[in-house]
XYZ file of N, CA, C and O in Angstrom:
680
model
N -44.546 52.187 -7.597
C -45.610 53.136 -7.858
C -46.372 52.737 -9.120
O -45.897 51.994 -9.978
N -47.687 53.327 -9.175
C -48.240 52.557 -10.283
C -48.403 54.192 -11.163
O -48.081 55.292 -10.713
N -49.051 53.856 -12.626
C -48.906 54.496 -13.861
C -49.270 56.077 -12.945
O -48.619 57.109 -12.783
N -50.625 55.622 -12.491
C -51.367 56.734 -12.135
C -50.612 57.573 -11.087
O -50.238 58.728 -11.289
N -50.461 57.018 -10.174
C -49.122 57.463 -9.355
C -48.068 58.806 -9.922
O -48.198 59.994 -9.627
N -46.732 58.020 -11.053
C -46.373 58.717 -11.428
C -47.388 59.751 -12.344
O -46.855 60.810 -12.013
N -47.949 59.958 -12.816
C -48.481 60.660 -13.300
C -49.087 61.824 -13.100
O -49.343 62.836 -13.753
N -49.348 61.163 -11.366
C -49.751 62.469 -10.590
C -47.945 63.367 -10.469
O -47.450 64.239 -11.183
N -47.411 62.643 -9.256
C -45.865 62.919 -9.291
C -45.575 64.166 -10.537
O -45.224 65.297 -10.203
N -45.720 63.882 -11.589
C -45.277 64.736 -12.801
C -45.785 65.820 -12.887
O -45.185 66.870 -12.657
N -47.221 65.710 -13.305
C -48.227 66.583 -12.662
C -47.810 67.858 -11.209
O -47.667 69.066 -11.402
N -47.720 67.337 -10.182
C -47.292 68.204 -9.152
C -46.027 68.642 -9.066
O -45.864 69.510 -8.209
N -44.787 68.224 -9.867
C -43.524 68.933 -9.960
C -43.112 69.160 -11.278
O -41.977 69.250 -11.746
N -44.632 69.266 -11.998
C -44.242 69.963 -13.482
C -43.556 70.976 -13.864
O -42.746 71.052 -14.788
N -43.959 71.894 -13.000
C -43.545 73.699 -12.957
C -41.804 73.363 -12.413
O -40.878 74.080 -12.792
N -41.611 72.208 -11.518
C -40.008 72.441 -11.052
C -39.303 71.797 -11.889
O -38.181 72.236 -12.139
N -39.828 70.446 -12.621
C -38.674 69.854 -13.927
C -39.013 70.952 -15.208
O -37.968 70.872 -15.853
N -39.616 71.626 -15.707
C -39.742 72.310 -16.622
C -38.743 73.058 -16.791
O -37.862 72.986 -17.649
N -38.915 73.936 -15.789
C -38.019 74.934 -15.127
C -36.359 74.590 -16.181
O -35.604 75.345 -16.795
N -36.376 73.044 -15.944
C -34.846 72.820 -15.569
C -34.576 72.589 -17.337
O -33.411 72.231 -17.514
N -35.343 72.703 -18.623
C -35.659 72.416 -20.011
C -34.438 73.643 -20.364
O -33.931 74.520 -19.665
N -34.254 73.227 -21.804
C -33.072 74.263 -22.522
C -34.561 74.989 -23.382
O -35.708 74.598 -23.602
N -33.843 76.112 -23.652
C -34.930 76.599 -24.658
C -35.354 75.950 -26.051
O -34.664 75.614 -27.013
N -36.634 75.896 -25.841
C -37.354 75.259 -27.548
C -37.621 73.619 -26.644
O -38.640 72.974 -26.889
N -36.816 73.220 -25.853
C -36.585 71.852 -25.509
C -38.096 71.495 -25.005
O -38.614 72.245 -24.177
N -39.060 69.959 -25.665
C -40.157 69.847 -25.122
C -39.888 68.267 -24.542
O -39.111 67.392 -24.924
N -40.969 68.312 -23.354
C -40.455 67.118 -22.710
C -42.182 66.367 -22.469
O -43.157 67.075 -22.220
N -42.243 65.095 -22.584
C -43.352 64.380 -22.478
C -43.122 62.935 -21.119
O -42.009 62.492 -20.835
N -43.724 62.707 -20.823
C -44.035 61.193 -20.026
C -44.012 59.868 -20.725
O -45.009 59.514 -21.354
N -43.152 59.256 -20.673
C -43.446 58.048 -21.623
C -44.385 56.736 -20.994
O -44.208 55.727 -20.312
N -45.661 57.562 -21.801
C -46.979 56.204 -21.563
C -47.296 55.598 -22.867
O -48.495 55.362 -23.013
N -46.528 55.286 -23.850
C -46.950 54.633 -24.882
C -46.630 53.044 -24.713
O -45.612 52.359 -24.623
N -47.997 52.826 -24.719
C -48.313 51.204 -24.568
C -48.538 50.717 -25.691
O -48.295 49.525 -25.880
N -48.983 51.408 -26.565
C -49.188 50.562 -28.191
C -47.884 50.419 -29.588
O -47.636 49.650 -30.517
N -47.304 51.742 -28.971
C -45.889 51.043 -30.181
C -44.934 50.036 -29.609
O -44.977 49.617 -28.452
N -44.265 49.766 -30.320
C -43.504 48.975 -30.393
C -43.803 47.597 -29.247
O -42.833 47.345 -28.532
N -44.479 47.121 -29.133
C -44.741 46.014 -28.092
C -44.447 46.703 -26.391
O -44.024 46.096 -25.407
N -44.767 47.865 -26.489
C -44.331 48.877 -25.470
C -43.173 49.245 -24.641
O -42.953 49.658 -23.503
N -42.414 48.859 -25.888
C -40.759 48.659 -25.183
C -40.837 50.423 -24.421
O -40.438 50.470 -23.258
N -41.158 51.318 -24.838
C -40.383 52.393 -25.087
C -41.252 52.845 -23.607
O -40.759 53.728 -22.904
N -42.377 52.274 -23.254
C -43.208 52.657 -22.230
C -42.310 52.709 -20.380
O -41.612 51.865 -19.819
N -42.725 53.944 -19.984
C -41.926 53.929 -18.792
C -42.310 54.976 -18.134
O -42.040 56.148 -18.397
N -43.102 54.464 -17.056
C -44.116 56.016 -16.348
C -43.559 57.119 -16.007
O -43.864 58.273 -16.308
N -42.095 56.414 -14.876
C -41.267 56.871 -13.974
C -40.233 57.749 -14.889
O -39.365 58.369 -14.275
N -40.272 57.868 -16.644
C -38.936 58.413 -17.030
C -39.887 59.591 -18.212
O -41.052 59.359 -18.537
N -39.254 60.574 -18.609
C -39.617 61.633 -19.109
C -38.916 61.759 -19.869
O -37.830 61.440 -19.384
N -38.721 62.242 -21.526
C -37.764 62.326 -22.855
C -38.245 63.557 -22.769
O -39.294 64.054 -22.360
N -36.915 64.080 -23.405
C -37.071 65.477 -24.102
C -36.947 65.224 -25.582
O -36.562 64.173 -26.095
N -37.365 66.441 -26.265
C -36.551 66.473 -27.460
C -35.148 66.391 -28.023
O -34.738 66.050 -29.132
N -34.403 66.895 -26.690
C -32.846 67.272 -26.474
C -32.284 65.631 -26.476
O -31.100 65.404 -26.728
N -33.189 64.590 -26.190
C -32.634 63.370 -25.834
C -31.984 63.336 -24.500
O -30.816 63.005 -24.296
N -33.062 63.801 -23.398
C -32.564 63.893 -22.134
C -33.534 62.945 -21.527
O -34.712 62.867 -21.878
N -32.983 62.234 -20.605
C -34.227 61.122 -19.542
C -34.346 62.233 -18.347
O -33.367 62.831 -17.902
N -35.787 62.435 -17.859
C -35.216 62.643 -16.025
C -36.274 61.246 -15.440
O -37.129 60.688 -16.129
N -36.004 60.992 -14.351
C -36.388 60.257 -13.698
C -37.233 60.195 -12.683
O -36.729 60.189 -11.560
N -39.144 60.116 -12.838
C -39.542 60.797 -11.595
C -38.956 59.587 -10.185
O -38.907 59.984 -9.021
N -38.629 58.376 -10.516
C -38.409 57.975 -9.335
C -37.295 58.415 -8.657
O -37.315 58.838 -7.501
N -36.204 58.308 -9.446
C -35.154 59.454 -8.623
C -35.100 60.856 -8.613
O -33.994 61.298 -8.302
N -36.118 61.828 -8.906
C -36.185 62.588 -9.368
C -34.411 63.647 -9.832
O -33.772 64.613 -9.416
N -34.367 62.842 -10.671
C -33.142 63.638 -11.312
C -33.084 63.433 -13.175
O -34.157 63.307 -13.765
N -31.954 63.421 -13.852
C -31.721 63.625 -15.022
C -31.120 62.581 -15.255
O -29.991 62.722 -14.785
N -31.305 60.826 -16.081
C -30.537 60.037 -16.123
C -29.539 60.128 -16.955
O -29.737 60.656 -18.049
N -28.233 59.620 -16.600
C -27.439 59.695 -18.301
C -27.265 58.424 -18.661
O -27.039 57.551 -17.822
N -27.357 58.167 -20.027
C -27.242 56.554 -20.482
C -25.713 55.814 -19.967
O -24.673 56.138 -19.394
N -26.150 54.996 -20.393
C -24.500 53.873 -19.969
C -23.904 53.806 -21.803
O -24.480 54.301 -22.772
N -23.181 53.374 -21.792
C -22.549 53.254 -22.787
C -21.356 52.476 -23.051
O -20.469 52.816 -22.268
N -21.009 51.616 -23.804
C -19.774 50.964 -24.039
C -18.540 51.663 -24.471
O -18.398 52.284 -25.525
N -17.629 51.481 -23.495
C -16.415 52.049 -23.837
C -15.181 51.478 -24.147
O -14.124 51.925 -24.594
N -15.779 49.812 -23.622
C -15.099 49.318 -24.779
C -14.631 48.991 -25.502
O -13.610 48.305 -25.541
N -15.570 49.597 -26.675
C -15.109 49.245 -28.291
C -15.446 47.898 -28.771
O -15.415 47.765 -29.994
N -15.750 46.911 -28.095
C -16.619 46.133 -28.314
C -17.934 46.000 -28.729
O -18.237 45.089 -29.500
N -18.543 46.586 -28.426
C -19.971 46.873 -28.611
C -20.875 45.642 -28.389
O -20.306 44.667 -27.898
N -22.319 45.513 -28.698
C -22.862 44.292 -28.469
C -23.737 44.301 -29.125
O -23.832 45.379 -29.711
N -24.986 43.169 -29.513
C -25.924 43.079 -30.014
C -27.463 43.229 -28.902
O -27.598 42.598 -27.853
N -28.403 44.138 -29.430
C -29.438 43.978 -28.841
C -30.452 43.034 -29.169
O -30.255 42.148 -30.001
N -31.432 43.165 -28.614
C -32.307 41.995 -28.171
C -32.775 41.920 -30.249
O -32.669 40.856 -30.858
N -33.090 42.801 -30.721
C -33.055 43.294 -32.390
C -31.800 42.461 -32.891
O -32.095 41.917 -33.955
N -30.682 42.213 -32.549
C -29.555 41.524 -33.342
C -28.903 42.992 -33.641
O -28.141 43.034 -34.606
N -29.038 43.729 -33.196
C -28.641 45.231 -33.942
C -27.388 45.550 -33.299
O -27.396 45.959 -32.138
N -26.097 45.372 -34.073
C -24.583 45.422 -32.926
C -24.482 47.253 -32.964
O -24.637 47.872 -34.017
N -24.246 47.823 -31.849
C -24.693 49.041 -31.409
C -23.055 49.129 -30.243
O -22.463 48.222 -29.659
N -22.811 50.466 -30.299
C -22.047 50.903 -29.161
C -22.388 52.401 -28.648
O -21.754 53.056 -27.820
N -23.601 52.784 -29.384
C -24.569 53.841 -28.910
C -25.297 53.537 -27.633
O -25.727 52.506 -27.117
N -25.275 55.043 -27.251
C -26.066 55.303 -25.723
C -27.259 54.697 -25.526
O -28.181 54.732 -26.340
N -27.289 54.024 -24.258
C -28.785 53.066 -24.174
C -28.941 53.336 -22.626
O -28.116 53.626 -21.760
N -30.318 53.131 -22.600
C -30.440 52.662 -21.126
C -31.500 51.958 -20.600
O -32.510 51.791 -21.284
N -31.427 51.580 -19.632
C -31.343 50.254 -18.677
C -32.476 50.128 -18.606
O -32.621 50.770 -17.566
N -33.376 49.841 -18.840
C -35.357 49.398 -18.452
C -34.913 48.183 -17.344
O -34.839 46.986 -17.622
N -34.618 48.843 -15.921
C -34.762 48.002 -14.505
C -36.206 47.940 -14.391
O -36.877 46.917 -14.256
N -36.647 49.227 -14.463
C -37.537 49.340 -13.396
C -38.934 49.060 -14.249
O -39.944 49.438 -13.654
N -39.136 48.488 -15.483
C -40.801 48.576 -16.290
C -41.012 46.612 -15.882
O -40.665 45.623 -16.527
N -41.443 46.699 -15.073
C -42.160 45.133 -15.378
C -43.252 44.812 -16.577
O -43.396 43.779 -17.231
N -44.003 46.121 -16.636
C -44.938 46.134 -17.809
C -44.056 46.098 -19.134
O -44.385 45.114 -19.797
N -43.205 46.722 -19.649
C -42.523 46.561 -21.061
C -41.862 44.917 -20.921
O -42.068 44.218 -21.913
N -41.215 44.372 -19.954
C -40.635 43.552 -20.027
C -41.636 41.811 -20.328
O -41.433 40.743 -20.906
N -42.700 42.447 -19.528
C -43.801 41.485 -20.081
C -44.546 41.011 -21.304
O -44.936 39.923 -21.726
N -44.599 42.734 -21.851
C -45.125 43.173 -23.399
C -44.051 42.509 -24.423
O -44.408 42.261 -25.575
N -42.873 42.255 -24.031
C -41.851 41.745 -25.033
C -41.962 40.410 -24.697
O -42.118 39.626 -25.634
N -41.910 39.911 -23.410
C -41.817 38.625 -23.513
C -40.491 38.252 -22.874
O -39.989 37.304 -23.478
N -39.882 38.606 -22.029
C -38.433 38.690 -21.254
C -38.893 38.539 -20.223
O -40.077 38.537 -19.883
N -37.510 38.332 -19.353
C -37.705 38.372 -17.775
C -35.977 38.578 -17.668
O -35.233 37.836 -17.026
N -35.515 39.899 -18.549
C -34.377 40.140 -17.962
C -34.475 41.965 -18.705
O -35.145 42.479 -19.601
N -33.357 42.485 -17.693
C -33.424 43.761 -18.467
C -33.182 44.494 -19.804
O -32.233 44.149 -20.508
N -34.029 45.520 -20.190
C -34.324 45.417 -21.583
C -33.449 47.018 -22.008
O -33.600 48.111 -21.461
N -32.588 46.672 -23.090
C -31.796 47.982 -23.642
C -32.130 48.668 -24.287
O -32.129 48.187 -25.420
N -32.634 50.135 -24.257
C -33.413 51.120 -24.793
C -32.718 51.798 -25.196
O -32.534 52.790 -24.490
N -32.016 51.737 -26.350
C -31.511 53.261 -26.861
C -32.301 54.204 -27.511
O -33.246 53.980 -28.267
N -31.746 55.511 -27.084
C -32.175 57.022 -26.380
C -32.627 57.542 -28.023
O -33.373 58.520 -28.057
N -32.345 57.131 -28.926
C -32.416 57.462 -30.729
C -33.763 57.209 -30.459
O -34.578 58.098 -30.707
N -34.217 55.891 -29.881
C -35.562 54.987 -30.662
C -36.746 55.743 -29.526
O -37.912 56.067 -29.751
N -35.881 55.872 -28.171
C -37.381 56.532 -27.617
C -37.778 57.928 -27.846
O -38.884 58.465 -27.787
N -36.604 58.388 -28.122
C -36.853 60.413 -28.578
C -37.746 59.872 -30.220
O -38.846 60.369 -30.461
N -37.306 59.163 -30.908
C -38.106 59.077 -32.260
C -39.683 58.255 -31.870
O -40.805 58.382 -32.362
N -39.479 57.925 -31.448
C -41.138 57.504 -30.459
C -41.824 58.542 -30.074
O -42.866 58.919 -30.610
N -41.395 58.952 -29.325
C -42.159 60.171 -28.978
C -42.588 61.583 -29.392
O -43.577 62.244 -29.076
N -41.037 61.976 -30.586
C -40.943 63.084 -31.595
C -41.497 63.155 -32.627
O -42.466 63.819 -32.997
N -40.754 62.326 -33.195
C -40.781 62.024 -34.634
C -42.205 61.510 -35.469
O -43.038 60.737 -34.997
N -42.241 61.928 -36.363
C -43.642 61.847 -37.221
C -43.566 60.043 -37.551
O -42.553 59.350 -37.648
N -44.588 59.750 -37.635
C -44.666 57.825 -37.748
C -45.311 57.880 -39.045
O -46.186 57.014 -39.047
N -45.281 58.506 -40.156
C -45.838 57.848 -41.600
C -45.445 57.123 -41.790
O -46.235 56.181 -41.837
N -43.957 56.749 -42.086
C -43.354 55.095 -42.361
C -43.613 54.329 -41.864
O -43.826 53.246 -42.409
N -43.725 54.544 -40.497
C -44.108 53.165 -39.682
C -45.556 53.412 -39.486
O -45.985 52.530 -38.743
N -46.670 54.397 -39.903
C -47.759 53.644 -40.441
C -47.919 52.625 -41.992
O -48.547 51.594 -42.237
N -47.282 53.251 -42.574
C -47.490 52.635 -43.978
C -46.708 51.195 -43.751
O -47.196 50.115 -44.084
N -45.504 51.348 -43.171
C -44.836 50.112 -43.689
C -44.524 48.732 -42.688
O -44.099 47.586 -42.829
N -45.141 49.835 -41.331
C -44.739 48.753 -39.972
C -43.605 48.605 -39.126
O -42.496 48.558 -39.658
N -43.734 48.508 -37.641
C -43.075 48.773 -37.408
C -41.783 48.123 -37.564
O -40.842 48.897 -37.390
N -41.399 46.678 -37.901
C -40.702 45.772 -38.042
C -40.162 46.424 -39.239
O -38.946 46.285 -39.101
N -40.382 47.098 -40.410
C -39.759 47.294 -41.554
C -39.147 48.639 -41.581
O -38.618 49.056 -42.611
N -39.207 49.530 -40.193
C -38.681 50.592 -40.218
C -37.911 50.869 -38.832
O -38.331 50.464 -37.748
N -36.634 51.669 -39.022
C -35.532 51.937 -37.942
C -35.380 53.789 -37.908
O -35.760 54.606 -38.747
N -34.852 53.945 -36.923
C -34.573 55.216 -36.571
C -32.808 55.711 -37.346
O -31.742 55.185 -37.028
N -32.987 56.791 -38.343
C -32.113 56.960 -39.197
C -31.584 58.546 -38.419
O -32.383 59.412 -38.063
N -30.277 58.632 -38.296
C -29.506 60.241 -38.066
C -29.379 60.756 -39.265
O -28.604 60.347 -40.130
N -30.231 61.788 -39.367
C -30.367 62.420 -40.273
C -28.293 63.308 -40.461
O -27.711 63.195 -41.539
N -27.986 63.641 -39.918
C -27.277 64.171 -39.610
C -25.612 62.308 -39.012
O -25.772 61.972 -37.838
N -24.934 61.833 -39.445
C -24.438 60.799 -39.004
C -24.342 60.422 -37.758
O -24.786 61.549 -37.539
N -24.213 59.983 -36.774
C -23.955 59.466 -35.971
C -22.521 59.833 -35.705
O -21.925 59.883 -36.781
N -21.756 60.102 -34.712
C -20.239 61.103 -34.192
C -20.353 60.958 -32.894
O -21.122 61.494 -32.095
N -18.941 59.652 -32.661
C -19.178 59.560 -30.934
C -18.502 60.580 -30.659
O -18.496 60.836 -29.455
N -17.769 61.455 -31.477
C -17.165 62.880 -30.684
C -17.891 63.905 -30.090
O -17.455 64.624 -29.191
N -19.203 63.989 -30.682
C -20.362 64.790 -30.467
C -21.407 64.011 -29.129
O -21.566 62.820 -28.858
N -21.915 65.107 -28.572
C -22.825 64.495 -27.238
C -23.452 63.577 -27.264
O -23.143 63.017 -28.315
N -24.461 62.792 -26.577
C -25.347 61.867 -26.912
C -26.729 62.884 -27.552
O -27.389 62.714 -28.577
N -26.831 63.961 -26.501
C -27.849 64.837 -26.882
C -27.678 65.514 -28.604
O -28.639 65.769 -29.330
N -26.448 65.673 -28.919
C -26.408 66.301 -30.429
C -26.672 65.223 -31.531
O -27.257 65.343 -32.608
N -26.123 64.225 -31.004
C -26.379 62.750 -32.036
C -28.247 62.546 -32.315
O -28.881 62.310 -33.344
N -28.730 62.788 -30.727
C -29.707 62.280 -30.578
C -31.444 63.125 -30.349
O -32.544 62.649 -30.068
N -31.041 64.355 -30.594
C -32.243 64.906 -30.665
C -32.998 64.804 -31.695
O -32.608 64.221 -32.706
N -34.348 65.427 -31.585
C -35.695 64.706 -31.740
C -35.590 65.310 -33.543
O -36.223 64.677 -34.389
N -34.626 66.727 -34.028
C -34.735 67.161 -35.207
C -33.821 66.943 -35.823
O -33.667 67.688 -36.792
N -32.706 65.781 -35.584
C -32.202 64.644 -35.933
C -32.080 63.723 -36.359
O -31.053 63.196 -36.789
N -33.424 63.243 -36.306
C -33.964 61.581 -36.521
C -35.356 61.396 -37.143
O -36.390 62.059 -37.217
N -34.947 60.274 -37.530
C -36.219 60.371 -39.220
C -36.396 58.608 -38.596
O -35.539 57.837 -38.164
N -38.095 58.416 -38.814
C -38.166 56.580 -39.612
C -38.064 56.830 -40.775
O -38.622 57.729 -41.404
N -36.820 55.478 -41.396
C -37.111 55.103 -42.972
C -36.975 53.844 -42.731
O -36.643 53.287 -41.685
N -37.321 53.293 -44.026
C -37.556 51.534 -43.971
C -35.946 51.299 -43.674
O -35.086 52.166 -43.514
N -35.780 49.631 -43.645
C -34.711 49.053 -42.795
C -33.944 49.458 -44.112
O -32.989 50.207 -43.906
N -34.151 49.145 -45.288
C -33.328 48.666 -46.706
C -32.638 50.114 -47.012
O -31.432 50.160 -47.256
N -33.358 51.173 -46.993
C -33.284 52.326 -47.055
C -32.193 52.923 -46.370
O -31.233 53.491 -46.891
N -32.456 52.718 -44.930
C -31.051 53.036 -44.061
C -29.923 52.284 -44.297
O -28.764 52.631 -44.068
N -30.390 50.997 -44.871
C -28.427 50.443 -44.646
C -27.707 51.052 -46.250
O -26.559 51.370 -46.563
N -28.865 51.018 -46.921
C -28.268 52.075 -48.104
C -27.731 53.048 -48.103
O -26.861 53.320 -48.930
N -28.175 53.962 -47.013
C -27.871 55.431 -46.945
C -26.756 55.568 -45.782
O -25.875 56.422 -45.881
N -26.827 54.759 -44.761
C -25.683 54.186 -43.898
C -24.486 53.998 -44.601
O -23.476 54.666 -44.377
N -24.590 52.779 -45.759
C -23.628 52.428 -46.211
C -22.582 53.526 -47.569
O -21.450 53.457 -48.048
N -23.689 54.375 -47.715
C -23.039 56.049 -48.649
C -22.174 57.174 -47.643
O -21.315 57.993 -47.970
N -22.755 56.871 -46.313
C -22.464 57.847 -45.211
C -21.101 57.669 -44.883
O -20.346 58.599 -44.600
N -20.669 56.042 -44.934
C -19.806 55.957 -44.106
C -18.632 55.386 -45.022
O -17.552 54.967 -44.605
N -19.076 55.453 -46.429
C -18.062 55.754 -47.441
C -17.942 54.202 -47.956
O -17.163 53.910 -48.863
């Protein structure tokens, strides 16, 4: 399906995924083609604030994959992560915008702060010099949604977070 496509799709079963929102919870379409080399872009998938995907192609609610593990891995960033991500199968357009031809790992922090979160840092400082910080730590005991909602998560520069990372975690 193409952009316009889903877009309609969303459009005509707005009133029935709404419906399905927690209270306060706001949910958008992810058409951003200009940040981040458009990793985060994905017609077919919808963020909440809650850090929820639904999916208009399957029309349902995705849940991330996750390493269990204990290994963890590095993303395409070098960034070793065992946080919730998920799968960009289906964007030929993001995968082009990066420059790949294999599937691309989106964790659920960076697209809720894409879409939520206020971008002064990453106007002033760019996007390369700034990461998505938990205001609140990071706790795999806690949901993906409590780790990861939108009044959760702050940009600060890279130097900044491993500073404040590195106070957090003692």
């Amino acid at each position: 399906m193409t952009e316009e496509q889903y877009i309609t799709k969303y459009n005509d079963r707005r009133a029935e995924i709404e419906a399905q929102l927690h209270e306060g919870e706001r949910i958008v379409q992810c058409l951003d083609k200009k940040s981040f080399n458009a990793r985060y872009y994905n017609p077919c998938w919808l963020v909440t604030s809650e850090a929820r995907i639904f999916s208009l192609y399957d029309m349902c609610w995705r849940e991330p994959y996750q390493d269990k593990t204990g290994c963890g891995y590095r993303d395409a960033e070098g960034i070793y992560s065992q946080k919730p991500y998920y799968l960009y199968n289906t964007n030929k357009y993001a995968k082009e915008c990066a420059g790949v031809d294999f599937d691309l790992k989106v964790y659920i922090q960076r697209i809720v702060a894409n879409y939520f979160c206020d971008k002064n840092a990453i106007k002033q400082y760019g996007e390369h010099d700034c990461e998505v910080h938990h205001i609140i730590p990071y706790n795999y005991n806690r949901s993906c949604t409590e780790n990861n909602r939108a009044s959760n998560l702050q940009y600060i520069l890279k130097d900044t977070h491993r500073e404040v990372t590195q106070i957090s975690e003692g």
